[in-house]
Coordinates of C-alpha atoms in Angstrom, one line a residue:
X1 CA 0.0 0.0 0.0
X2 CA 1.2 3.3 -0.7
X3 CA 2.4 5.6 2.0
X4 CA 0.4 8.3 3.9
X5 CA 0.6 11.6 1.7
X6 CA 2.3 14.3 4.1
X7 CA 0.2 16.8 5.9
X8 CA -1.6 19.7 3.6
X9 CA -0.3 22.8 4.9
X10 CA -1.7 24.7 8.2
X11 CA -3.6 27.7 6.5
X12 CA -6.7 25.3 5.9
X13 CA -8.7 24.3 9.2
X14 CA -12.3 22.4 9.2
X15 CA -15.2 23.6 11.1
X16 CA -18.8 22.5 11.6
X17 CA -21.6 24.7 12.5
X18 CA -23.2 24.8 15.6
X19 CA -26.2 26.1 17.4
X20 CA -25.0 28.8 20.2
X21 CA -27.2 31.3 22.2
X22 CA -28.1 34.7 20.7
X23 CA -29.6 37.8 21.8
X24 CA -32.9 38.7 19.8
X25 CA -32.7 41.5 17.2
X26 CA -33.8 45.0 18.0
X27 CA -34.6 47.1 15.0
X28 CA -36.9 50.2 13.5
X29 CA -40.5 49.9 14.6
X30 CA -42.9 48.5 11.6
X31 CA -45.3 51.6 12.1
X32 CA -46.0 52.7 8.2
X33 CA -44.2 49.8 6.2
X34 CA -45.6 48.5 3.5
X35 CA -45.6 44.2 3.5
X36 CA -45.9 41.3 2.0
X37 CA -47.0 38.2 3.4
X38 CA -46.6 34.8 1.4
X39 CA -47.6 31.6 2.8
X40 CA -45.9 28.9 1.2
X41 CA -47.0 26.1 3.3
X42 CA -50.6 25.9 5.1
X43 CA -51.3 26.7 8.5
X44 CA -51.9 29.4 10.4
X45 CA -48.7 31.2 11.2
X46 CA -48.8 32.9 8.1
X47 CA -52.5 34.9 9.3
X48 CA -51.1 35.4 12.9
X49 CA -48.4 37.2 11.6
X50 CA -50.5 39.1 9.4
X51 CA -52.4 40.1 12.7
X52 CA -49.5 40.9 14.8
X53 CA -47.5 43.1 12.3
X54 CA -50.7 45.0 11.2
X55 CA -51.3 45.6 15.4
X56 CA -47.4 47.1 15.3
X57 CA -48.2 49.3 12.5
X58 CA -47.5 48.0 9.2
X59 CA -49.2 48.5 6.0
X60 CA -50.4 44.4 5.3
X61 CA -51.0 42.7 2.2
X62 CA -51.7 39.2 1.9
X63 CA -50.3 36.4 -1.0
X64 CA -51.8 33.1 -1.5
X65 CA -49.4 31.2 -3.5
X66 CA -50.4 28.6 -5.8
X67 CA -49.6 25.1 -4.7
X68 CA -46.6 24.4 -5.5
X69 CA -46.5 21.6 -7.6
X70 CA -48.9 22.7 -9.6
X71 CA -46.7 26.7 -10.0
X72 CA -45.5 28.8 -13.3
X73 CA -43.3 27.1 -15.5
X74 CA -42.4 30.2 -17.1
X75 CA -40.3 31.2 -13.8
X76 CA -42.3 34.6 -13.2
X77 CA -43.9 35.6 -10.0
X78 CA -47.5 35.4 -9.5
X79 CA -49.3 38.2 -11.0
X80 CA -50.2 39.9 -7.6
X81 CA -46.7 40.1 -6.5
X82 CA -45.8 42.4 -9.2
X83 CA -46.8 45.4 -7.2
X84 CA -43.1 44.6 -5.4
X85 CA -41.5 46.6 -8.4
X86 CA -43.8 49.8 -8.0
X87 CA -42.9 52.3 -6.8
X88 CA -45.1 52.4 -3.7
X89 CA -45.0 48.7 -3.9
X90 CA -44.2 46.5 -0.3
X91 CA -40.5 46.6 0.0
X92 CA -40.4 44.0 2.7
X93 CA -41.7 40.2 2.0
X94 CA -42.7 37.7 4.7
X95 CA -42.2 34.2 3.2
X96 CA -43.8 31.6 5.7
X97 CA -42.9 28.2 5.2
X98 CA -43.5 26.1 8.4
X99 CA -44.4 22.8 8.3
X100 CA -43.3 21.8 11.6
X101 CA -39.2 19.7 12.6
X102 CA -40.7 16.9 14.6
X103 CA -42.4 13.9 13.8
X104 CA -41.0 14.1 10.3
X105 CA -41.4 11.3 7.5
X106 CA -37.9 9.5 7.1
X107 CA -36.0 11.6 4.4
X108 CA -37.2 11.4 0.6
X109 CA -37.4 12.9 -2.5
X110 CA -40.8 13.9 -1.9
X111 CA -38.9 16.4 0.0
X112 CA -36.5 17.2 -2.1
X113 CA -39.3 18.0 -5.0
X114 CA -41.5 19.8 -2.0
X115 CA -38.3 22.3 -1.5
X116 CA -37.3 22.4 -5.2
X117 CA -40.7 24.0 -6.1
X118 CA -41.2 26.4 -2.8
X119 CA -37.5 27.8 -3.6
X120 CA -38.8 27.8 -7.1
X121 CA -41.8 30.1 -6.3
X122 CA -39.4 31.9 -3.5
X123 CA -36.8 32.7 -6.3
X124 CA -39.8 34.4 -8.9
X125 CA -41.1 36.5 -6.2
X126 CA -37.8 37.7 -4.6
X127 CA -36.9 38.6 -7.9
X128 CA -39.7 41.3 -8.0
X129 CA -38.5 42.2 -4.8
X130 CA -34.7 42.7 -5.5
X131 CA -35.8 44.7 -8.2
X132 CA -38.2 47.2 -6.1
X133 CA -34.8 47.5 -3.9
X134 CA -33.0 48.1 -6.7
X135 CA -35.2 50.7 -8.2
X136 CA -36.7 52.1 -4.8
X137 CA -34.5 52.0 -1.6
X138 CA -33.7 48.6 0.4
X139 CA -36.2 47.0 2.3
X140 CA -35.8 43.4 3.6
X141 CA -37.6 39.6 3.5
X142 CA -38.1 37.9 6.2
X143 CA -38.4 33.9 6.1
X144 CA -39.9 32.3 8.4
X145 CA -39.5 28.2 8.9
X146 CA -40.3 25.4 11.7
X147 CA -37.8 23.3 12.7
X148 CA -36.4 23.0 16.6
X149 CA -36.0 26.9 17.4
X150 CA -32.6 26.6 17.6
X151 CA -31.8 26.8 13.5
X152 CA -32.0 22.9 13.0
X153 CA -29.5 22.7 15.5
X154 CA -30.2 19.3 17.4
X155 CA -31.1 16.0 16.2
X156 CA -34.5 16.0 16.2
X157 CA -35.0 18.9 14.2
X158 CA -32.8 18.2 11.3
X159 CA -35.1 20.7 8.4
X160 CA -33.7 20.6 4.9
X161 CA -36.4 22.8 3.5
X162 CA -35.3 25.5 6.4
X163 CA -31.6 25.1 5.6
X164 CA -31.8 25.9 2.0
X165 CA -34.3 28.7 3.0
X166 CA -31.2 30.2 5.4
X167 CA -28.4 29.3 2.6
X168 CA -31.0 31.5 0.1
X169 CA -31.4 34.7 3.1
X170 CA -27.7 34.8 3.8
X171 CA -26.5 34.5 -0.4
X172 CA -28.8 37.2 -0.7
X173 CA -27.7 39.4 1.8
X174 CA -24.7 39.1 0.5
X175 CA -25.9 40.7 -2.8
X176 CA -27.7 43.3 -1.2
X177 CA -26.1 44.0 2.3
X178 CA -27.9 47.4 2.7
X179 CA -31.3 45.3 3.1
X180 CA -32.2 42.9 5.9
X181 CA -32.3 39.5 5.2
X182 CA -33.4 36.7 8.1
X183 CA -34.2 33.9 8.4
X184 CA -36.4 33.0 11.5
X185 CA -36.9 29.2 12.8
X186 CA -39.7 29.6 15.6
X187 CA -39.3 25.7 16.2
X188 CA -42.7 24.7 18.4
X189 CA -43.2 28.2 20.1
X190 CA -47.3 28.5 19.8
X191 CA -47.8 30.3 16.7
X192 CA -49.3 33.4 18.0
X193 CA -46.4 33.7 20.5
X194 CA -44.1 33.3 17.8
X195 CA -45.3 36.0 15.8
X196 CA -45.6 38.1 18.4
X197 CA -42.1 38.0 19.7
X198 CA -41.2 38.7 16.2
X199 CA -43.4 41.8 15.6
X200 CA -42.1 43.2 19.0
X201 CA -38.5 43.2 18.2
X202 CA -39.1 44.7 14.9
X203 CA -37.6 45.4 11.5
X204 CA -33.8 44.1 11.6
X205 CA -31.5 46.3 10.4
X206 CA -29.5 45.8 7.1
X207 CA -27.4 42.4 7.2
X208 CA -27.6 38.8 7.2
X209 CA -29.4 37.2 10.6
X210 CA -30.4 33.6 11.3
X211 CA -32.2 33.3 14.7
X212 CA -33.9 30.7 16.3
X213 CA -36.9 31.6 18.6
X214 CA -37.6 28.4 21.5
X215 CA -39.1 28.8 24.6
X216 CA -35.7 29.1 26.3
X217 CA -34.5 32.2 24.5
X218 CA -32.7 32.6 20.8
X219 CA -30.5 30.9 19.1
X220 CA -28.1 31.6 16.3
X221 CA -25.8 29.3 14.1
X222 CA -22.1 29.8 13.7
X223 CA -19.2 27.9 12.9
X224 CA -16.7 26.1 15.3
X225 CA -13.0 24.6 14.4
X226 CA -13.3 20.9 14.5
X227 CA -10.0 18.6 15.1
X228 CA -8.9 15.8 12.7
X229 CA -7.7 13.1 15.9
X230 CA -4.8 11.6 14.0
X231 CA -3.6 10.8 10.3
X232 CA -5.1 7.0 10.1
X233 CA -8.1 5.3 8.6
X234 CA -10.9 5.0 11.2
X235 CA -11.0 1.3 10.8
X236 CA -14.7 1.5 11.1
X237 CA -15.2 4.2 8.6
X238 CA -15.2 2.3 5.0
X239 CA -12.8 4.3 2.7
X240 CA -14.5 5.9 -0.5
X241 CA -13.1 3.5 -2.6
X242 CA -13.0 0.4 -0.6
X243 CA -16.3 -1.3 -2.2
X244 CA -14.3 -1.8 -5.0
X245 CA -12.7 -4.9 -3.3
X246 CA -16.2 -6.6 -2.8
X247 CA -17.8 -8.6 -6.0
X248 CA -20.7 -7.7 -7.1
X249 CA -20.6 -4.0 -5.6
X250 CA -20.6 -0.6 -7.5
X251 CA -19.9 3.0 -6.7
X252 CA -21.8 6.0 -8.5
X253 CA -20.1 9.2 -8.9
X254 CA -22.0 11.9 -9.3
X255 CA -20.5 15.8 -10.2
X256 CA -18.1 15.1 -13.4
X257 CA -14.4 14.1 -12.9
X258 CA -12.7 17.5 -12.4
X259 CA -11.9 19.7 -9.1
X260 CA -12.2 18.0 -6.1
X261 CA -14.4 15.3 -7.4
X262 CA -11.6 13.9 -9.6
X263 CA -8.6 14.3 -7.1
X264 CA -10.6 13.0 -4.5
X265 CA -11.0 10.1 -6.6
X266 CA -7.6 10.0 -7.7
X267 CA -6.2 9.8 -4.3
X268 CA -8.3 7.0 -3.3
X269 CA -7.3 4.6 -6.1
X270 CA -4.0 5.1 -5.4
X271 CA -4.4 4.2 -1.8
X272 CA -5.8 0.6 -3.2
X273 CA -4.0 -2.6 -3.7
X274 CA -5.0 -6.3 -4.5
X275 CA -8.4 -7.8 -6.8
X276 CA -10.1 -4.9 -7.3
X277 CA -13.7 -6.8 -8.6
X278 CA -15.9 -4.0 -7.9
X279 CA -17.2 -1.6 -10.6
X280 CA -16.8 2.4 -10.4
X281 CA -19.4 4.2 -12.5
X282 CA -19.3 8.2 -13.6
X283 CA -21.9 9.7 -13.8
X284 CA -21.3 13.0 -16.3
X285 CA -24.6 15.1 -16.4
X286 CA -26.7 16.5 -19.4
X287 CA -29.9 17.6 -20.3
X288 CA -32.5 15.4 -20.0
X289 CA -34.2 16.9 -23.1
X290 CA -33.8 14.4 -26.1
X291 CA -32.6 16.9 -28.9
X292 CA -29.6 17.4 -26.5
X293 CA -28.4 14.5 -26.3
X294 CA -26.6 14.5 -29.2
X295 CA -24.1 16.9 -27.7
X296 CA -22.9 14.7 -25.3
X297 CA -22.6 11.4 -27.8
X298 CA -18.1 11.8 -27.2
X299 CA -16.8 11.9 -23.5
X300 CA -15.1 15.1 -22.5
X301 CA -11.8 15.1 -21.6
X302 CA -11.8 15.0 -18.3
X303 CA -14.0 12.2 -18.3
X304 CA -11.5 10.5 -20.8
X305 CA -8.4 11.4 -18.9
X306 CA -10.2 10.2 -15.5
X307 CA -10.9 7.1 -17.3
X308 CA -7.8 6.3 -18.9
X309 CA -6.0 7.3 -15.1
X310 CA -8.4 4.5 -12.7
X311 CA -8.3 1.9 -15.7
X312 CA -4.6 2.0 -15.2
X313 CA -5.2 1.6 -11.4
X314 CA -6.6 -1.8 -12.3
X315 CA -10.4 -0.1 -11.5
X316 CA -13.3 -1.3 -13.5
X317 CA -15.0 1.7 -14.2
X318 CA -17.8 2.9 -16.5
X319 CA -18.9 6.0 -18.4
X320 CA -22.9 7.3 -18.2
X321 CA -23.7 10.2 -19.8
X322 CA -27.0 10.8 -18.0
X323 CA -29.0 13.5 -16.1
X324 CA -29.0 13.0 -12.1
X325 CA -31.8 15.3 -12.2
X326 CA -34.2 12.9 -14.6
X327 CA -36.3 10.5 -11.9
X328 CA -37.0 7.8 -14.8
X329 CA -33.2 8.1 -16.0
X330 CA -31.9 7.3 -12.3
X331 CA -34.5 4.4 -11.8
X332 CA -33.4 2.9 -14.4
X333 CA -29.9 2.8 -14.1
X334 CA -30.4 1.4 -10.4
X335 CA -33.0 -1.2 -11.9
X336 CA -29.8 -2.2 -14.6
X337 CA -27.5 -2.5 -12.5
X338 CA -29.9 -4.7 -10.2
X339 CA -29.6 -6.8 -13.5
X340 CA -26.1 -7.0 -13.9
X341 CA -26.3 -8.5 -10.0
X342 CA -24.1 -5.1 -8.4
X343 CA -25.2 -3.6 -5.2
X344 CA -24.7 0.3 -5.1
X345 CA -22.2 0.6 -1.9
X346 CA -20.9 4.1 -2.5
X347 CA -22.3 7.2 -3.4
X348 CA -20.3 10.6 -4.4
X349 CA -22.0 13.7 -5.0
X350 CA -19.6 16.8 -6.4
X351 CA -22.1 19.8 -6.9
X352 CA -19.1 22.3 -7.7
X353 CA -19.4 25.9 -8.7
X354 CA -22.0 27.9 -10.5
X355 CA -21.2 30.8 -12.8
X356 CA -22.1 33.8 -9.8
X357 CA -24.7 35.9 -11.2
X358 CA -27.1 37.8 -9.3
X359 CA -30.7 36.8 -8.7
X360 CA -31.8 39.5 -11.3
X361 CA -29.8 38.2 -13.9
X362 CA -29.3 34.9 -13.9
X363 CA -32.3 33.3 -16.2
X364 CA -34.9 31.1 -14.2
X365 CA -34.2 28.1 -15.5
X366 CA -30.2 28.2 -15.2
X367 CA -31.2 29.1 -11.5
X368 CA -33.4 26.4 -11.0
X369 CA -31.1 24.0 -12.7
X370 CA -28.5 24.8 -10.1
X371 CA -30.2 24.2 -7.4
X372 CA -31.7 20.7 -9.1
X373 CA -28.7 19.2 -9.7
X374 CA -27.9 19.6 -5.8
X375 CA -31.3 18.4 -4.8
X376 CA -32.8 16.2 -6.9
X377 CA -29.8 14.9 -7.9
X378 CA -28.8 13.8 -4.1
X379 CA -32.2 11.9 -3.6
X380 CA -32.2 10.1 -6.9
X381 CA -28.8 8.7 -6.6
X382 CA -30.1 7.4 -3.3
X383 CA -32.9 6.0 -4.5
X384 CA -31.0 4.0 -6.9
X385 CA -28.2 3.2 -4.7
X386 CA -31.3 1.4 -2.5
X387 CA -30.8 -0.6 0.8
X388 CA -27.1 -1.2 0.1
X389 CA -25.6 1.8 0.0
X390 CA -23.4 2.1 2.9
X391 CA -21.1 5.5 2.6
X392 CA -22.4 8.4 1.0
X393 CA -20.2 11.7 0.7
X394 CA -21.2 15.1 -0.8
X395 CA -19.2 17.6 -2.1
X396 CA -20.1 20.5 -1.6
X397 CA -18.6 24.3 -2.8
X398 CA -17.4 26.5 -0.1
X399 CA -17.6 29.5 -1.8
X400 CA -21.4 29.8 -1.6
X401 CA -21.2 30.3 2.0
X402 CA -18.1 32.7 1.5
X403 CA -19.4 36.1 1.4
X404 CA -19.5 36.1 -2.2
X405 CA -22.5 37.6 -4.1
X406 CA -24.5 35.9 -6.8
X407 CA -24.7 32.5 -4.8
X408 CA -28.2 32.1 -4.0
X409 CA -28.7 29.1 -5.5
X410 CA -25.8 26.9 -4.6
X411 CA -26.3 28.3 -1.4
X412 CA -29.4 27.2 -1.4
X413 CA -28.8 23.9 -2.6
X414 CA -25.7 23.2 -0.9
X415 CA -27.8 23.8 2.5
X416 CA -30.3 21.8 2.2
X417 CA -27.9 19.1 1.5
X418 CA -25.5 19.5 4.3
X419 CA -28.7 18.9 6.9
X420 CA -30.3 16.0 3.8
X421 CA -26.4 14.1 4.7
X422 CA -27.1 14.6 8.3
X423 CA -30.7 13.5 8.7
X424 CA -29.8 10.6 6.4
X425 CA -27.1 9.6 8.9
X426 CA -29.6 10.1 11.7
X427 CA -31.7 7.4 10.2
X428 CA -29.8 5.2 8.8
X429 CA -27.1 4.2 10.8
X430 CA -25.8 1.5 8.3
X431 CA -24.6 4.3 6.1
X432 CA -21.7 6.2 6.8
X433 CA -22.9 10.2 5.8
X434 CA -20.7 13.4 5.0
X435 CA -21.0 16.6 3.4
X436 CA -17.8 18.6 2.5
X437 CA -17.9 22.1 1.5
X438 CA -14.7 23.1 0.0
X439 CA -13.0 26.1 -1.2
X440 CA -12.1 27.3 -4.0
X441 CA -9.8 24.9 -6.0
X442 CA -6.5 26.0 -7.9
X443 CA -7.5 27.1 -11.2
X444 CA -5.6 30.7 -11.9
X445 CA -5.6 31.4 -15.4
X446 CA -8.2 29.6 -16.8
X447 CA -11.4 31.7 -14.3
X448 CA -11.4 35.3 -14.9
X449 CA -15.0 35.7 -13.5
X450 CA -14.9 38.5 -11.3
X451 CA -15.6 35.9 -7.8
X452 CA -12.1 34.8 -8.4
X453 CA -10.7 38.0 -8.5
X454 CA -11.7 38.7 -5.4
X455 CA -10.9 35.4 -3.9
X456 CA -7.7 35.6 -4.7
X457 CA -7.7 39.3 -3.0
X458 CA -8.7 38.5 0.3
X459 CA -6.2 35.7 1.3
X460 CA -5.5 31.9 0.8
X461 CA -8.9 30.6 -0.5
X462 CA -7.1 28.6 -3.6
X463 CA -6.8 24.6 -2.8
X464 CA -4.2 23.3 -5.1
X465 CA -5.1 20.0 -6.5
X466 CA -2.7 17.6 -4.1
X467 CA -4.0 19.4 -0.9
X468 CA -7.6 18.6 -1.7
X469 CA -7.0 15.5 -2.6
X470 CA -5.3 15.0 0.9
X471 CA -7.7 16.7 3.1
X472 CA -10.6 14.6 1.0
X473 CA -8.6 11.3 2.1
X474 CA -8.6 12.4 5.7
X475 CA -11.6 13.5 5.6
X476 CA -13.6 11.0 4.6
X477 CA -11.2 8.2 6.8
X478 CA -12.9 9.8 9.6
X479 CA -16.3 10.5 8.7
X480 CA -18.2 8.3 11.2
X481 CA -15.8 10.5 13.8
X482 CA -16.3 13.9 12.3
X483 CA -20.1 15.8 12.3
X484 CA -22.2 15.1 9.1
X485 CA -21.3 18.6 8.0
X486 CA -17.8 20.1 7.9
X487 CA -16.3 22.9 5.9
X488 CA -12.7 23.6 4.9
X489 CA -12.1 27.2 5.2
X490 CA -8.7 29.0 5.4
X491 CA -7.3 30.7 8.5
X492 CA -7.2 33.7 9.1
X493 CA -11.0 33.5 8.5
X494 CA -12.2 36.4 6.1
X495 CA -14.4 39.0 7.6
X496 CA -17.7 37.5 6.0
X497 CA -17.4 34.4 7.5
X498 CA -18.5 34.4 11.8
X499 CA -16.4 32.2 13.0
X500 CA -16.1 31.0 16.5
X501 CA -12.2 30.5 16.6
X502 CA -11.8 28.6 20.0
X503 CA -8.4 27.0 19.6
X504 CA -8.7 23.2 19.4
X505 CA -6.1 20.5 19.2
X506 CA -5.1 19.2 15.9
X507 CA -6.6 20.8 12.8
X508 CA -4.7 19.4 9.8
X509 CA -4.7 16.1 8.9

């Protein structure tokens, strides 16, 4: 077996978020603001709130949105909502979407479609909104979710739906940072209390602000330095490539074969030794749409080069050009390779980088696309990895929770899988669970977008290919060890990211 790779250097430490206490926001009274109120899932928060802001002052209008299933498809807000662009339009919107954090289903991809449309319909309708702030002075949008009170930050509360609704406020702010974006989980406070308590501290100020209201006072999220104990594989911990030893077993990969996907994988095969009678199958996405296909009929080259790379490795490994985000297209490559007798084992999910546009101008469906192939694609490659899978790892891009605008939705989608990855290991305990977000990786010269620019201004965010690929290896050794949701950020910690910087013991792998 080859020998440990050496240490990545120190300027890289991982943290996980936690839930700490918070003191509750205190900002402008409501008295003459004009408001919105959207209620995206039934129940009556939505008219309490309309009660208790109209009692502090504000100027009230409600906004039944269609069910979502059954929304637009031409990615425009409903027609009432257009008034948000006027100019004596409501400059503050009040998105409630509280369907409750305990006594949940097991995790699905009913869930995943449920979110996918609501940020769907969140996405039209902010969009109206940004441009009222735009045109007529900031305002803010307030979303308000159900999960513990304390931001999804125990167990029993673990709410996808309200994480990508927090990874959404905070992208957001970070676009428009003279507005007030906040996110508000008011857990199982009585409705009428909770919408009281928020209507007293009213309007935040400008910023980005997640608070969770419980009985025992607020609660915030923010992230905390996590050690790595030593450099060895957990022995309990299966490695990401380790199915490949058993017969009849296969591993999807999901998130093409560049950036940290690709070293990641790399890394792992050169760790192996011995039969290797498993089979490794990449996954390279396109459009589900027929006409397209054709585009797609020769690999790329990094699919090629990744190919010709593990084959040499002795790995058995397969090429599927196919979209992660088609239901029928996943089913039936679980229900094939049921055929072929392999049993899904492993599961890899890269998301990677979208081009950073802001909400305004990125088209609909490129926005919606983003934040499908995070979401849809997690829960279809789980549904045909079945009752075998036993690791599952998600990749995850660090740079949407970086401070950068034009993020909103990989933030969005990269949320709501970091809780997805730690609900699933909450109830499944067979499977091993982890979601990564990394930064950026080393690509100067070939990335002039204007996000990289200012990455590489503000201090060590680039992660050169053979550091990623030894932090992945670490990382993923340790998994069962580590929380469900880490991120590798640099130190010194930028500004935009709140850090809670207790020193720890170890930190590099």
């Amino acid at each position: 077996m080859a020998e440990p790779a050496p240490a990545p250097t120190s300027h890289f430490r991982l943290f996980t978020p936690t839930a700490v206490p918070a003191e509750p926001w205190a900002g402008a009274p409501w008295a003459g603001v004009s408001v919105l109120v959207a209620e995206a899932a039934a129940g009556p928060l939505a008219g309490e709130l309309e009660r208790e802001l109209a009692l502090a002052g504000a100027r009230v209008q409600a906004l039944d949105v269609v069910e979502l299933t059954g929304r637009r498809t031409d990615g425009t807000a409903p027609r009432q909502a257009r008034a948000l662009t006027e100019p004596a339009g409501p400059r503050w919107l009040v998105w409630v979407s509280a369907r409750g954090g305990t006594g949940q289903a097991p995790l699905s991809s009913a869930d995943g479609a449920r979110t996918l449309a609501e940020l769907a319909c969140l996405r039209a309708l902010v969009k109206e909104l940004a441009e009222g702030w735009e045109r007529h002075g900031p305002g803010g949008l307030l979303l308000v979710t159900a999960a513990d009170g304390r931001s999804g930050g125990s167990r029993s509360g673990l709410d996808p739906a309200g994480a990508a609704l927090a990874g959404f406020a905070r992208a957001l702010g970070d676009e428009y940072p003279s507005v007030a974006t906040l996110l508000v989980d008011v857990g199982r406070v009585p409705h009428g209390s909770a919408a009281r308590r928020i209507a007293l501290m009213s309007r935040p100020s400008g910023g980005q602000h997640a608070l969770g209201l419980s009985a025992g006072g607020c609660w915030t999220t923010r992230l905390t330095a996590v050690p790595l104990t030593d450099r060895d594989q957990d022995a309990s911990t299966p490695g990401l490539l380790d199915a490949l030893r058993e017969p009849g077993a296969a591993i999807l990969v999901s998130g093409g074969t560049t950036g940290i996907v690709g070293d990641a994988l790399g890394a792992a095969a050169e760790r192996l030794s011995g039969p290797l009678p498993g089979k490794l199958v990449l996954l390279e996405r396109a459009p589900h749409v027929p006409e397209r296909r054709r585009q797609y009929s020769s690999r790329p080259p990094a699919a090629r080069s990744a190919l010709t790379r593990l084959r040499g490795m002795g790995v058995t490994v397969d090429h599927e050009v196919i979209d992660v985000c088609d239901v029928r297209a996943m089913r039936a490559l679980g229900e094939r390779l049921g055929l072929l007798g392999l049993t899904v084992r492993t599961v890899l999910h890269g998301t990677g980088s979208e081009h950073p546009l802001k909400l305004t101008e990125k088209p609909p469906g490129a926005w919606e696309n983003a934040v499908a192939a995070r979401i849809a694609g997690f829960h279809n490659l789980l549904d045909a990895a079945g009752v075998g899978l036993r690791l599952a790892v998600v990749h995850g891009s660090g740079s949407a929770s970086a401070g950068l605008p034009g993020r909103t939705d990989s933030a969005a989608g990269d949320n709501y899988l970091a809780t997805a990855v730690s609900r699933l290991r909450a109830e499944r305990r067979d499977v091993t669970a982890q979601c990564v977000a990394w930064p950026v990786r080393d690509h100067t010269g070939t990335d002039e977008l204007p996000c990289t620019q200012r990455l590489e201004s503000t201090g060590p965010w680039h992660l050169d290919p053979d550091q990623g690929a030894r932090w992945a290896t670490a990382i993923t050794a340790q998994a069962r060890t580590l929380p469900a949701h880490v991120v590798l950020l640099p130190v010194p910690l930028t500004d935009q990211a709140a850090v809670d910087c207790a020193p720890v013991e170890g930190g590099a792998p």
